[in-house]
Amino acid sequence: SEIKEAFMGKVAERLDINSALLIPLVLNNKQVTGVLACMDDRFKKFSQEEIKICEEIASRIIKAISRIEKNISERESYLEIIKSMIDIFESKNIATRDHSKNVSRLAGRISSALEIPKEEEQEIRNSAYLHDIGKLGLTEDIIIDKEHIKSHPVIGARIVSMVQELKKLAPAIRHHHENWNGTGYPDGLQGESIPLYSRIISVANNYEVFLKEYSIPSLSIDKMKESGMFDPDICDVLKNKIFNDSNQKA
């Protein structure tokens, strides 16, 4: 009650918020350590699905806070909180739901097929999960603007650079929209001048797009390769080692 009154006063007015779902973050010792506020500038009633998603995010944040208090890897705790933010952002739209999670999973499989060391593979998985974090700093009208949306890799790299434990993920995030033929952004890098992590994430990020258009995994990957936008060697690995004839399941 006190939390609601405090939030729905000056805070909501200042942020131009008309609807909010407030979930107290309660630790195992019953101490309230904070509040997860899921906000909307429209007048609305949150659906049961939205409530369930927010409760799951709150649960993950509580676990992350508990890890920090127990001196368990701060890095993993930061990752858990940021992944939760990404999940709730993507859950708003059925088309983006679980996108980053799926990209992370496929990037990990590609890394494994390339026989990249396990520690580096985990860095690639984490970078892939956070590749669109820069979109969290953009308003909805900017997200649908094809030119302005190009700022999100730079914003994302800046966000992770502010967390000492995550700084090493910044280059992979900044360059995940660079193209093999040099037509990408933000820096127009070409070929192997694009970081390997970024090249892997680029293929994993775009595979679903091509699959939706061409339906068949092998054909989709051939079209990716023909476009000149993706590392051809990584496309070959995706086709021959992950989605080969005996394993066509996407």
PDB file of C-alpha atoms in Angstrom, residues 95-218:
ATOM      1  CA  ALA A  95       7.359 -11.702 -32.966  1.00  0.00           C
ATOM      2  CA  THR A  96      10.290 -10.922 -30.656  1.00  0.00           C
ATOM      3  CA  ARG A  97       9.456 -13.220 -27.738  1.00  0.00           C
ATOM      4  CA  ASP A  98      12.483 -15.385 -26.799  1.00  0.00           C
ATOM      5  CA  HIS A  99      14.459 -13.914 -29.721  1.00  0.00           C
ATOM      6  CA  SER A 100      17.642 -13.201 -27.764  1.00  0.00           C
ATOM      7  CA  LYS A 101      17.413 -16.534 -25.964  1.00  0.00           C
ATOM      8  CA  ASN A 102      17.152 -18.358 -29.314  1.00  0.00           C
ATOM      9  CA  VAL A 103      20.029 -16.357 -30.839  1.00  0.00           C
ATOM     10  CA  SER A 104      22.178 -17.164 -27.815  1.00  0.00           C
ATOM     11  CA  ARG A 105      21.381 -20.863 -28.086  1.00  0.00           C
ATOM     12  CA  LEU A 106      22.201 -21.036 -31.809  1.00  0.00           C
ATOM     13  CA  ALA A 107      25.365 -18.935 -31.394  1.00  0.00           C
ATOM     14  CA  GLY A 108      26.492 -21.438 -28.776  1.00  0.00           C
ATOM     15  CA  ARG A 109      25.872 -24.351 -31.128  1.00  0.00           C
ATOM     16  CA  ILE A 110      27.832 -22.630 -33.899  1.00  0.00           C
ATOM     17  CA  SER A 111      30.696 -21.926 -31.494  1.00  0.00           C
ATOM     18  CA  SER A 112      30.740 -25.553 -30.406  1.00  0.00           C
ATOM     19  CA  ALA A 113      30.773 -26.729 -34.037  1.00  0.00           C
ATOM     20  CA  LEU A 114      33.714 -24.383 -34.664  1.00  0.00           C
ATOM     21  CA  GLU A 115      35.453 -26.069 -31.702  1.00  0.00           C
ATOM     22  CA  ILE A 116      35.839 -22.760 -29.880  1.00  0.00           C
ATOM     23  CA  PRO A 117      37.019 -23.277 -26.256  1.00  0.00           C
ATOM     24  CA  LYS A 118      34.166 -23.614 -23.739  1.00  0.00           C
ATOM     25  CA  GLU A 119      35.038 -20.416 -21.879  1.00  0.00           C
ATOM     26  CA  GLU A 120      34.932 -18.399 -25.110  1.00  0.00           C
ATOM     27  CA  GLU A 121      31.752 -20.186 -26.170  1.00  0.00           C
ATOM     28  CA  GLN A 122      30.070 -18.913 -23.003  1.00  0.00           C
ATOM     29  CA  GLU A 123      31.233 -15.373 -23.798  1.00  0.00           C
ATOM     30  CA  ILE A 124      29.651 -15.703 -27.237  1.00  0.00           C
ATOM     31  CA  ARG A 125      26.409 -17.033 -25.727  1.00  0.00           C
ATOM     32  CA  ASN A 126      26.299 -14.092 -23.314  1.00  0.00           C
ATOM     33  CA  SER A 127      27.100 -11.543 -26.024  1.00  0.00           C
ATOM     34  CA  ALA A 128      24.382 -13.057 -28.220  1.00  0.00           C
ATOM     35  CA  TYR A 129      21.810 -12.869 -25.409  1.00  0.00           C
ATOM     36  CA  LEU A 130      22.668  -9.192 -24.888  1.00  0.00           C
ATOM     37  CA  HIS A 131      23.074  -8.268 -28.576  1.00  0.00           C
ATOM     38  CA  ASP A 132      19.865  -6.179 -28.663  1.00  0.00           C
ATOM     39  CA  ILE A 133      20.210  -4.603 -25.224  1.00  0.00           C
ATOM     40  CA  GLY A 134      20.644  -1.219 -26.933  1.00  0.00           C
ATOM     41  CA  LYS A 135      16.978  -1.324 -27.955  1.00  0.00           C
ATOM     42  CA  LEU A 136      15.999  -0.966 -24.296  1.00  0.00           C
ATOM     43  CA  GLY A 137      17.206   2.627 -24.496  1.00  0.00           C
ATOM     44  CA  LEU A 138      15.050   3.467 -27.512  1.00  0.00           C
ATOM     45  CA  THR A 139      11.451   4.645 -27.622  1.00  0.00           C
ATOM     46  CA  GLU A 140       8.903   2.657 -29.641  1.00  0.00           C
ATOM     47  CA  ASP A 141       8.752   5.253 -32.447  1.00  0.00           C
ATOM     48  CA  ILE A 142      12.539   5.049 -32.873  1.00  0.00           C
ATOM     49  CA  ILE A 143      12.468   1.231 -32.888  1.00  0.00           C
ATOM     50  CA  ILE A 144      10.192   1.211 -35.947  1.00  0.00           C
ATOM     51  CA  ASP A 145      12.359   3.817 -37.722  1.00  0.00           C
ATOM     52  CA  LYS A 146      14.807   1.863 -39.906  1.00  0.00           C
ATOM     53  CA  GLU A 147      17.514   4.518 -39.741  1.00  0.00           C
ATOM     54  CA  HIS A 148      17.321   5.390 -36.052  1.00  0.00           C
ATOM     55  CA  ILE A 149      17.246   1.715 -35.020  1.00  0.00           C
ATOM     56  CA  LYS A 150      20.792   1.448 -36.383  1.00  0.00           C
ATOM     57  CA  SER A 151      21.995   3.207 -33.232  1.00  0.00           C
ATOM     58  CA  HIS A 152      21.153   0.225 -31.000  1.00  0.00           C
ATOM     59  CA  PRO A 153      24.475  -1.692 -31.387  1.00  0.00           C
ATOM     60  CA  VAL A 154      26.425   1.394 -30.273  1.00  0.00           C
ATOM     61  CA  ILE A 155      24.025   2.047 -27.384  1.00  0.00           C
ATOM     62  CA  GLY A 156      24.219  -1.620 -26.367  1.00  0.00           C
ATOM     63  CA  ALA A 157      28.026  -1.581 -26.373  1.00  0.00           C
ATOM     64  CA  ARG A 158      27.990   1.536 -24.190  1.00  0.00           C
ATOM     65  CA  ILE A 159      25.584  -0.069 -21.721  1.00  0.00           C
ATOM     66  CA  VAL A 160      27.693  -3.175 -21.136  1.00  0.00           C
ATOM     67  CA  SER A 161      30.876  -1.064 -21.052  1.00  0.00           C
ATOM     68  CA  MET A 162      29.504   0.688 -17.970  1.00  0.00           C
ATOM     69  CA  VAL A 163      29.622  -2.621 -16.071  1.00  0.00           C
ATOM     70  CA  GLN A 164      33.259  -3.571 -15.468  1.00  0.00           C
ATOM     71  CA  GLU A 165      32.454  -7.285 -15.401  1.00  0.00           C
ATOM     72  CA  LEU A 166      30.748  -7.130 -18.817  1.00  0.00           C
ATOM     73  CA  LYS A 167      33.031  -4.722 -20.723  1.00  0.00           C
ATOM     74  CA  LYS A 168      34.639  -7.504 -22.758  1.00  0.00           C
ATOM     75  CA  LEU A 169      31.254  -8.219 -24.413  1.00  0.00           C
ATOM     76  CA  ALA A 170      31.078  -4.707 -25.901  1.00  0.00           C
ATOM     77  CA  PRO A 171      32.896  -5.303 -29.241  1.00  0.00           C
ATOM     78  CA  ALA A 172      30.727  -8.329 -30.109  1.00  0.00           C
ATOM     79  CA  ILE A 173      27.568  -6.321 -29.412  1.00  0.00           C
ATOM     80  CA  ARG A 174      28.760  -3.198 -31.254  1.00  0.00           C
ATOM     81  CA  HIS A 175      29.569  -5.087 -34.455  1.00  0.00           C
ATOM     82  CA  HIS A 176      26.789  -7.706 -34.697  1.00  0.00           C
ATOM     83  CA  HIS A 177      25.189  -5.787 -37.608  1.00  0.00           C
ATOM     84  CA  GLU A 178      28.390  -5.482 -39.645  1.00  0.00           C
ATOM     85  CA  ASN A 179      28.203  -7.365 -42.952  1.00  0.00           C
ATOM     86  CA  TRP A 180      30.873  -9.593 -44.484  1.00  0.00           C
ATOM     87  CA  ASN A 181      30.738  -7.479 -47.687  1.00  0.00           C
ATOM     88  CA  GLY A 182      31.166  -4.201 -45.796  1.00  0.00           C
ATOM     89  CA  THR A 183      27.597  -2.937 -46.187  1.00  0.00           C
ATOM     90  CA  GLY A 184      26.671  -3.175 -42.492  1.00  0.00           C
ATOM     91  CA  TYR A 185      26.799  -0.767 -39.555  1.00  0.00           C
ATOM     92  CA  PRO A 186      27.877   1.054 -37.415  1.00  0.00           C
ATOM     93  CA  ASP A 187      31.462   1.064 -38.768  1.00  0.00           C
ATOM     94  CA  GLY A 188      31.196  -0.584 -42.184  1.00  0.00           C
ATOM     95  CA  LEU A 189      33.722  -3.282 -41.272  1.00  0.00           C
ATOM     96  CA  GLN A 190      34.379  -6.008 -43.829  1.00  0.00           C
ATOM     97  CA  GLY A 191      35.437  -9.654 -43.822  1.00  0.00           C
ATOM     98  CA  GLU A 192      37.711 -10.814 -41.041  1.00  0.00           C
ATOM     99  CA  SER A 193      38.077  -7.265 -39.689  1.00  0.00           C
ATOM    100  CA  ILE A 194      34.678  -7.963 -38.080  1.00  0.00           C
ATOM    101  CA  PRO A 195      35.236  -9.679 -34.696  1.00  0.00           C
ATOM    102  CA  LEU A 196      34.612 -13.436 -34.844  1.00  0.00           C
ATOM    103  CA  TYR A 197      32.083 -13.251 -32.011  1.00  0.00           C
ATOM    104  CA  SER A 198      30.093 -10.672 -34.000  1.00  0.00           C
ATOM    105  CA  ARG A 199      30.196 -12.772 -37.164  1.00  0.00           C
ATOM    106  CA  ILE A 200      28.789 -15.747 -35.263  1.00  0.00           C
ATOM    107  CA  ILE A 201      26.052 -13.641 -33.654  1.00  0.00           C
ATOM    108  CA  SER A 202      25.170 -12.113 -37.042  1.00  0.00           C
ATOM    109  CA  VAL A 203      24.529 -15.546 -38.561  1.00  0.00           C
ATOM    110  CA  ALA A 204      22.590 -16.749 -35.500  1.00  0.00           C
ATOM    111  CA  ASN A 205      20.582 -13.503 -35.402  1.00  0.00           C
ATOM    112  CA  ASN A 206      19.519 -13.646 -39.046  1.00  0.00           C
ATOM    113  CA  TYR A 207      18.955 -17.370 -39.531  1.00  0.00           C
ATOM    114  CA  GLU A 208      15.350 -17.176 -38.294  1.00  0.00           C
ATOM    115  CA  VAL A 209      14.604 -14.328 -40.727  1.00  0.00           C
ATOM    116  CA  PHE A 210      15.803 -16.340 -43.719  1.00  0.00           C
ATOM    117  CA  LEU A 211      14.106 -19.504 -42.465  1.00  0.00           C
ATOM    118  CA  LYS A 212      10.745 -17.727 -42.309  1.00  0.00           C
ATOM    119  CA  GLU A 213      11.141 -16.699 -45.934  1.00  0.00           C
ATOM    120  CA  TYR A 214      12.524 -19.927 -47.406  1.00  0.00           C
ATOM    121  CA  SER A 215      11.203 -22.554 -44.919  1.00  0.00           C
ATOM    122  CA  ILE A 216      13.938 -25.144 -45.569  1.00  0.00           C
ATOM    123  CA  PRO A 217      17.098 -24.837 -43.411  1.00  0.00           C
ATOM    124  CA  SER A 218      19.600 -25.753 -46.125  1.00  0.00           C
TER     125      SER A 218
END
